[in-house]
Short mmCIF file of N, CA and C in Angstrom, two decimals:
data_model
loop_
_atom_site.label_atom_id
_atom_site.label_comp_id
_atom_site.label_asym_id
_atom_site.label_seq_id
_atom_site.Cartn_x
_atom_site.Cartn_y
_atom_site.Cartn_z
N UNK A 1 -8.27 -4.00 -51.04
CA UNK A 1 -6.87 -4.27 -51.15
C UNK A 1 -6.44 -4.35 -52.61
N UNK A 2 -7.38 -3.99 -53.21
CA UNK A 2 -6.75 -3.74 -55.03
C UNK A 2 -6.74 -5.18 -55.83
N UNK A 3 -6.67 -5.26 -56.75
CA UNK A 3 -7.10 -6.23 -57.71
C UNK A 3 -5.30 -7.28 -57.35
N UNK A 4 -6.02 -8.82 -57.88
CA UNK A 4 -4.84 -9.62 -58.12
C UNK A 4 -4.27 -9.95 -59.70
N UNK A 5 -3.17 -9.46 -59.75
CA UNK A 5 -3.17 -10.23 -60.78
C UNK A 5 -3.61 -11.96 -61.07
N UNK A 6 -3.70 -11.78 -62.48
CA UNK A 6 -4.41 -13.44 -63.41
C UNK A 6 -3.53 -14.63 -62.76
N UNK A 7 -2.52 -14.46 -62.63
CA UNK A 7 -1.48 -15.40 -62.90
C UNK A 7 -0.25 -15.22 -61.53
N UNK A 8 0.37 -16.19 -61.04
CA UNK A 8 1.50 -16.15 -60.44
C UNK A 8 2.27 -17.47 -59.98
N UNK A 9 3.11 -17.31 -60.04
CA UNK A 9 4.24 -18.67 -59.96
C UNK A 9 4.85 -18.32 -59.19
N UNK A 10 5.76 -19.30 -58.37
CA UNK A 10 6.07 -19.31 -57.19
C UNK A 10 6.00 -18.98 -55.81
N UNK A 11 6.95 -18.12 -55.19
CA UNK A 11 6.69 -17.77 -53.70
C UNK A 11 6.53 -16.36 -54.00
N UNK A 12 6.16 -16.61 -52.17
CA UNK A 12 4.93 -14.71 -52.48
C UNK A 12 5.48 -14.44 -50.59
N UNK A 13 5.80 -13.32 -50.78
CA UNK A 13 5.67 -12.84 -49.29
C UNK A 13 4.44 -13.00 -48.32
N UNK A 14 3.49 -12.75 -48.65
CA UNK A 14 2.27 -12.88 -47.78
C UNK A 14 1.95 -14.41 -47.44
N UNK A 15 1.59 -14.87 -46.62
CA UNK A 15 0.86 -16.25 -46.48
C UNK A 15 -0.63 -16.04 -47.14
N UNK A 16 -1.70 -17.65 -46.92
CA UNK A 16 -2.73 -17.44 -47.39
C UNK A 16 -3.26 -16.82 -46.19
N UNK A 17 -3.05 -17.22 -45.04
CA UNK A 17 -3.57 -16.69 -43.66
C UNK A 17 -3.43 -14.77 -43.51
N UNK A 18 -2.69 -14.68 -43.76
CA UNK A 18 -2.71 -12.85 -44.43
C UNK A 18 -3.29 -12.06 -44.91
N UNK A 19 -3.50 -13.06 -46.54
CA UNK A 19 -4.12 -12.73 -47.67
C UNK A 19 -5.66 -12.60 -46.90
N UNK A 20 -5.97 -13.88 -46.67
CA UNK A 20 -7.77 -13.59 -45.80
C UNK A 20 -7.75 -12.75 -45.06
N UNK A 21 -7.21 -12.49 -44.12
CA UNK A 21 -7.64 -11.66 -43.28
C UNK A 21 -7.40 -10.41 -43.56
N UNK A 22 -6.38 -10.09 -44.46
CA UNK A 22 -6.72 -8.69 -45.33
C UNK A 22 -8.06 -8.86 -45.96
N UNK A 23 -8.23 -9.55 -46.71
CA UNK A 23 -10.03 -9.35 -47.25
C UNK A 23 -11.24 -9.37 -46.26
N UNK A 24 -11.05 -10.01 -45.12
CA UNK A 24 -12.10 -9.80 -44.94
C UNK A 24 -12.03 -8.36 -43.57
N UNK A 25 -10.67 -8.17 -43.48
CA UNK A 25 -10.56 -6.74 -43.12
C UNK A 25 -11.24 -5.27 -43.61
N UNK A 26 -11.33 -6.00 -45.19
CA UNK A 26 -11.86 -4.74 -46.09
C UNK A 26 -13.00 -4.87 -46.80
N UNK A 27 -13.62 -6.01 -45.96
CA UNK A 27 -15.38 -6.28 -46.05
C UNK A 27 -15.19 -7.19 -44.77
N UNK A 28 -16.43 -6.95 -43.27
CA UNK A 28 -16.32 -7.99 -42.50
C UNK A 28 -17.46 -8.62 -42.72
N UNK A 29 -18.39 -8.41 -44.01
CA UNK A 29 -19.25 -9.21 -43.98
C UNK A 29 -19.59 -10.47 -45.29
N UNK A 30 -17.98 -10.03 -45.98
CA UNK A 30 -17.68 -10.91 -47.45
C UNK A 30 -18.05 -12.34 -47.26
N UNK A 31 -18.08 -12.53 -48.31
CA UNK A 31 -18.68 -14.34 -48.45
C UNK A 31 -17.13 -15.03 -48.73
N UNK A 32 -17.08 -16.43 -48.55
CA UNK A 32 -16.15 -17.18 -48.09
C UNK A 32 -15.54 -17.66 -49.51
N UNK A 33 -16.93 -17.46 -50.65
CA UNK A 33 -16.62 -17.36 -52.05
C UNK A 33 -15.82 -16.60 -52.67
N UNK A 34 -16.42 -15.50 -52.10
CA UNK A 34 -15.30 -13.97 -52.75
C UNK A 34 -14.40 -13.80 -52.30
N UNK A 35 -13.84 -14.37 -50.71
CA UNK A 35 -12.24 -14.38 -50.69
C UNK A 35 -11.87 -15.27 -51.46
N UNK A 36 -12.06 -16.51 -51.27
CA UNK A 36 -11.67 -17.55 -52.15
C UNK A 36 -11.26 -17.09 -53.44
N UNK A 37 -11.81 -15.72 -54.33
CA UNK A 37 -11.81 -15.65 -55.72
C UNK A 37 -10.81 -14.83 -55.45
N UNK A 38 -10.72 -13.79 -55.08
CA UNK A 38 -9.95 -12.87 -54.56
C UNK A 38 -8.56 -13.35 -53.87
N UNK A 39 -8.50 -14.11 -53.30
CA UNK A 39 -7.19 -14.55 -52.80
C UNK A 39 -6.68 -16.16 -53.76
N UNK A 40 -7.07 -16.43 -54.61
CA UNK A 40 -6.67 -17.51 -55.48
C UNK A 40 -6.44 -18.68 -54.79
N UNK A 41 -7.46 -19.32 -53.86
CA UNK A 41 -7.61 -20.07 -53.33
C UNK A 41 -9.13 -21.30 -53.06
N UNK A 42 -9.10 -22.33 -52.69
CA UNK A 42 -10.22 -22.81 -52.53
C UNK A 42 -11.09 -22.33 -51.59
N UNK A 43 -12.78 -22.83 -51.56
CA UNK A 43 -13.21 -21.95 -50.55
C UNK A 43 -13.05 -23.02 -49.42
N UNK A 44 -13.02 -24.48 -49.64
CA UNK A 44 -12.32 -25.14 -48.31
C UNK A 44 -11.03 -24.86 -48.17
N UNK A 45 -10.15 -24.22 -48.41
CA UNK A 45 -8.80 -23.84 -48.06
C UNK A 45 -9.21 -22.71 -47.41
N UNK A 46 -10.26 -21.78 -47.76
CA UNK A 46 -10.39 -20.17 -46.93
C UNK A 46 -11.42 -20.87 -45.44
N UNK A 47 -12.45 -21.56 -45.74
CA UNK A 47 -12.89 -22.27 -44.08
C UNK A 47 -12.00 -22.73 -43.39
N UNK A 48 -10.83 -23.66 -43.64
CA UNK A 48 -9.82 -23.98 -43.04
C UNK A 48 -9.39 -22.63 -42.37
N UNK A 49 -8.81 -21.75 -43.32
CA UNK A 49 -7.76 -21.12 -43.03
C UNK A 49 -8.59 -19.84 -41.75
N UNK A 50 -9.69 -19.83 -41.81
CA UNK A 50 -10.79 -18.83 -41.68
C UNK A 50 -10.64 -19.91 -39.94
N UNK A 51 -11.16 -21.08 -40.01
CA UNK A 51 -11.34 -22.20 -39.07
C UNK A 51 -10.02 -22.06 -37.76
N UNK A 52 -8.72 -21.51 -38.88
CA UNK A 52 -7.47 -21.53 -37.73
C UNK A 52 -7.48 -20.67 -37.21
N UNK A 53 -7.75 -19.04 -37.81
CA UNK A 53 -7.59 -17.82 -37.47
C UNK A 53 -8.56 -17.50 -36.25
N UNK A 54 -9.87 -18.21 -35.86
CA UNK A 54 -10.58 -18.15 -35.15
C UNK A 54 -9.80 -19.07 -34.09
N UNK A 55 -9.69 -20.52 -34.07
CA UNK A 55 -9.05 -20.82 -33.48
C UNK A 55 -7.74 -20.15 -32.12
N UNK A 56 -6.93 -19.44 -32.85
CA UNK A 56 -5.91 -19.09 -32.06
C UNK A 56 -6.29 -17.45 -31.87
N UNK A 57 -7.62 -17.08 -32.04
CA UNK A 57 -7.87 -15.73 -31.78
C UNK A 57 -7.67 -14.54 -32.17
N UNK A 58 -7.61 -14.43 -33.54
CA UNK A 58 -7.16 -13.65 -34.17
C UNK A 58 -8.45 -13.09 -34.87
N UNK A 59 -9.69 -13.41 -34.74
CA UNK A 59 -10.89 -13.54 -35.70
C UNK A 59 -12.03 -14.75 -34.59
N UNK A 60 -12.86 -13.69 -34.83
CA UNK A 60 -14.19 -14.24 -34.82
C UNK A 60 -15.51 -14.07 -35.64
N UNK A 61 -16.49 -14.51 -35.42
CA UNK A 61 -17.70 -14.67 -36.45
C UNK A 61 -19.01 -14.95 -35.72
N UNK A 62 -20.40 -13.95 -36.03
CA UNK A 62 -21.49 -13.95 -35.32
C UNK A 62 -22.26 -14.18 -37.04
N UNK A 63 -23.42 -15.11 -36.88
CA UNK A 63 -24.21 -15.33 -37.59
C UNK A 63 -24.98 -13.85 -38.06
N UNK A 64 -25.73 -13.32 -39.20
CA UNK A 64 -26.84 -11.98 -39.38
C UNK A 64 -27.62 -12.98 -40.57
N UNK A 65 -28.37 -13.43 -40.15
CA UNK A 65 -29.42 -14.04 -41.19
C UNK A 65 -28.59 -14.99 -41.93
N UNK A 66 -28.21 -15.10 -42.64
CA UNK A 66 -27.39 -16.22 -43.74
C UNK A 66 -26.47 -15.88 -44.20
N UNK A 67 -25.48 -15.08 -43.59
CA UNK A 67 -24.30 -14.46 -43.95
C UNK A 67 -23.25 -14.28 -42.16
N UNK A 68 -22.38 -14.41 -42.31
CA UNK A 68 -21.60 -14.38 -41.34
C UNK A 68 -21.01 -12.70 -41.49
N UNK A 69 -20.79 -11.89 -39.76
CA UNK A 69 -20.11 -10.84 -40.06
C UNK A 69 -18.76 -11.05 -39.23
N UNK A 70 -17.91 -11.06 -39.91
CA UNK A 70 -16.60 -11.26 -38.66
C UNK A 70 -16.01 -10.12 -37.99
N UNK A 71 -15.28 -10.76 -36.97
CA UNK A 71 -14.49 -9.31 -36.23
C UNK A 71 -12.93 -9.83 -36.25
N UNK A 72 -12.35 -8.92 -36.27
CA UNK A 72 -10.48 -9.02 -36.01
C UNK A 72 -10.57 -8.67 -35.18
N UNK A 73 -9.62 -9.22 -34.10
CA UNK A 73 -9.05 -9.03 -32.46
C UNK A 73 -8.27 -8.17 -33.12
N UNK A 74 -7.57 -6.58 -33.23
CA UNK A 74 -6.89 -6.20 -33.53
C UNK A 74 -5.64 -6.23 -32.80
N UNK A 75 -5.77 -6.14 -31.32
CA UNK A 75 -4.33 -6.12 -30.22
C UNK A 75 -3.80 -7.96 -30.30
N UNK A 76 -4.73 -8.88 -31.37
CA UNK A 76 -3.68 -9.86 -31.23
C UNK A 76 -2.41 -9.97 -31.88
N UNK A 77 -0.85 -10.65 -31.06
CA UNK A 77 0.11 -10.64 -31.55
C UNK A 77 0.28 -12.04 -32.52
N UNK A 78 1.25 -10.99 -33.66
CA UNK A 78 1.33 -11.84 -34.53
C UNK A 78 2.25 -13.46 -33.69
N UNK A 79 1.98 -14.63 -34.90
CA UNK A 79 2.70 -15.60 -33.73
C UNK A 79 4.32 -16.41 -33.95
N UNK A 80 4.51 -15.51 -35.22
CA UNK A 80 6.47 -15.53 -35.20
C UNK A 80 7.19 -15.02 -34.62
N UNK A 81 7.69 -15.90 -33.60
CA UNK A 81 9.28 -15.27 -33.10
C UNK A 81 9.69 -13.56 -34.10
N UNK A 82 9.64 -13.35 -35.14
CA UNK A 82 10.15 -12.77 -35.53
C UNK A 82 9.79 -11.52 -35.95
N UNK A 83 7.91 -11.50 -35.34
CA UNK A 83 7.31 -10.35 -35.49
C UNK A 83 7.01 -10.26 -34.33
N UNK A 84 7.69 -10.73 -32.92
CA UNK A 84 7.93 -10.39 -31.59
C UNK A 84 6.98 -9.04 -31.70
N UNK A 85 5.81 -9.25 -30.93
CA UNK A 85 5.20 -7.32 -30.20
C UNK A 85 4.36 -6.61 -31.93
N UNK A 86 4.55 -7.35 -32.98
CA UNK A 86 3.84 -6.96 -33.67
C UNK A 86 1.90 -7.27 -33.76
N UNK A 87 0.76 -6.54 -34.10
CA UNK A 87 0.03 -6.70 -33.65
C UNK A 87 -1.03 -6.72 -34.99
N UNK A 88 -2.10 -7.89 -35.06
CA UNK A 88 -2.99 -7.57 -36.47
C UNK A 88 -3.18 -6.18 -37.10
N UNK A 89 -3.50 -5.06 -36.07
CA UNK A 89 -3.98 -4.05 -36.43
C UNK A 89 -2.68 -3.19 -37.45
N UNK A 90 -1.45 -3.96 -36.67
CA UNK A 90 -0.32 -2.85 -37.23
C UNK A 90 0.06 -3.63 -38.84
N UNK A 91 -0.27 -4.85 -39.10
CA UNK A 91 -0.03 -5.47 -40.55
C UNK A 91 -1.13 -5.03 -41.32
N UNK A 92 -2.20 -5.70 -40.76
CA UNK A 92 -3.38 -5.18 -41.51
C UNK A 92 -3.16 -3.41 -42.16
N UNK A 93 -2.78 -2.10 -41.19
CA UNK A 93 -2.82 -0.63 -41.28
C UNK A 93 -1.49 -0.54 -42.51
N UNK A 94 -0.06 -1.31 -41.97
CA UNK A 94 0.16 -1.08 -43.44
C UNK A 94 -0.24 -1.89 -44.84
N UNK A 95 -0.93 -2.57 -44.58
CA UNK A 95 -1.04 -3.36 -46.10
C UNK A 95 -2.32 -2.45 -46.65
N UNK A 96 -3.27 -1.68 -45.55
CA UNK A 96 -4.22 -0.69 -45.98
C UNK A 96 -3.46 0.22 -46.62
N UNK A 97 -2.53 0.80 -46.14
CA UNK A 97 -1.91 2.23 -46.30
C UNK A 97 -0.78 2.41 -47.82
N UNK A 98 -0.30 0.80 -48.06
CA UNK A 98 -0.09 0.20 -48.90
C UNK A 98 -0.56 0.38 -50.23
N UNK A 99 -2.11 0.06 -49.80
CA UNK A 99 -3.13 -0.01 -50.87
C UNK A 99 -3.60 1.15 -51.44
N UNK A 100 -3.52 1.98 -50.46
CA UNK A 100 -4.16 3.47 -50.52
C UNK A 100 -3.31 4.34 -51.71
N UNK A 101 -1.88 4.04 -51.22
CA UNK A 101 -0.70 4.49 -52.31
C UNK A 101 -0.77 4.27 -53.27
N UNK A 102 -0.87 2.83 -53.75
CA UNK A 102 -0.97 2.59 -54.78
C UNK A 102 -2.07 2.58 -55.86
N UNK A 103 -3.41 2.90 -54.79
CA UNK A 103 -4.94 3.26 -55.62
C UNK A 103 -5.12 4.90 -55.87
N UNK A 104 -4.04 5.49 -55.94
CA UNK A 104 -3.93 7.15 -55.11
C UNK A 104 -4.57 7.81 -54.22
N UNK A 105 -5.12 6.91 -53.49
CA UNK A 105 -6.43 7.50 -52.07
C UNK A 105 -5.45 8.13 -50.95
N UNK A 106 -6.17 9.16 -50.53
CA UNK A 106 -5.11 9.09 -49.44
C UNK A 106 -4.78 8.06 -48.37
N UNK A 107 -3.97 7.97 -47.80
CA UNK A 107 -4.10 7.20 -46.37
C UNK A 107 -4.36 7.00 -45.39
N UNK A 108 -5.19 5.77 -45.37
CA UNK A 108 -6.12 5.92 -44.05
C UNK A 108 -5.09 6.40 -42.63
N UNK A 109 -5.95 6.79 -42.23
CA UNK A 109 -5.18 6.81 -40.67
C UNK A 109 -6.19 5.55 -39.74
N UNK A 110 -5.30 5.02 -38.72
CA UNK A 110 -5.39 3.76 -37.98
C UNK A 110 -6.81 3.76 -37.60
N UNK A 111 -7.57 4.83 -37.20
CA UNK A 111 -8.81 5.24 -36.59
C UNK A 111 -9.68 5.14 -37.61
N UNK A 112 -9.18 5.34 -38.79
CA UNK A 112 -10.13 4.94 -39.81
C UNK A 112 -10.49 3.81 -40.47
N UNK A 113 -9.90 2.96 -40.16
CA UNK A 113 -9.79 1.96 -41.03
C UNK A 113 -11.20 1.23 -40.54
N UNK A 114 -11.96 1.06 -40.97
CA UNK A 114 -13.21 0.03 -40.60
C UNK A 114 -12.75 -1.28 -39.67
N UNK A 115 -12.46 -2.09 -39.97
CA UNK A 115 -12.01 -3.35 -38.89
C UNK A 115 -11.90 -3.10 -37.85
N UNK A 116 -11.11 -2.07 -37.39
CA UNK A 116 -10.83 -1.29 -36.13
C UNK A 116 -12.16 -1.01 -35.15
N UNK A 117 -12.93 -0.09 -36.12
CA UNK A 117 -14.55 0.00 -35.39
C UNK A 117 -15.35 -0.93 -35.24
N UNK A 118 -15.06 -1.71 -36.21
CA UNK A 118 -15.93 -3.13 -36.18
C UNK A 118 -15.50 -3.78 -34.41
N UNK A 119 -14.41 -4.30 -34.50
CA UNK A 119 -13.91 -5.15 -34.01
C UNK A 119 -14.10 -4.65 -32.38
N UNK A 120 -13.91 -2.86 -31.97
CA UNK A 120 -14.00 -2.32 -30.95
C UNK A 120 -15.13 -2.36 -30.30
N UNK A 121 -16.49 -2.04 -31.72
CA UNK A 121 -17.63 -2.32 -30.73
C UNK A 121 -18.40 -3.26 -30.43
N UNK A 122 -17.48 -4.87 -30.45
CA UNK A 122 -18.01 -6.05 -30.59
C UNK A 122 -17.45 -6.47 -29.16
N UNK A 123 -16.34 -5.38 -28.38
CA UNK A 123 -16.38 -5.59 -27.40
C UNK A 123 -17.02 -5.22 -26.29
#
């Protein structure tokens, strides 16, 4: 999802709950450290936040030796009134497609995106 800038003040469109699960969208087997660094947050603020997302089903997590690999429920709906019928896979695909633009890669298409495969054959 491309580098953060050093520095930022005030409000930000994304939540922190976003921010994670874009990262670990684009590693499902990242350490809880490197979002933490990556999303400018504590790493007990990313277990929390990691702790809710599992919670209400949006994310899960299977042990591989001493590293956790997670999966995104992709068909779960987001849970604002106001993203009514919107679905992880469809925020997550543009904030990929997003990224892609702005790194000049082309753009993934939905089938490509890793999380997607992850997450499909965990069912």
């Amino acid at each position: 999802m491309g580098e953060v800038s050093e520095t930022h003040t005030g409000w930000t469109f994304l939540t922190s709950h976003a921010r994670v699960l874009a990262a670990i969208a684009e590693d499902h087997r990242t350490r809880i450290r490197d979002i933490a660094a990556r999303c400018r947050l504590t790493e007990r603020a990313v277990q929390k936040i990691i702790s809710d997302l599992e919670e209400d089903g949006y994310l899960t997590h299977t042990r591989e030796g001493r590293t956790n690999a997670y999966r995104i429920q992709p068909g779960t709906i987001l849970r604002h009134p106001a993203e009514a019928g919107m679905t992880v896979e469809a925020l997550l695909s543009a904030l990929a497609q997003h990224d892609a633009r702005r790194d000049g890669r082309p753009r993934p298409s939905p089938a490509a995106l890793p999380r997607e495969r992850d997450s499909e054959s965990a069912r």
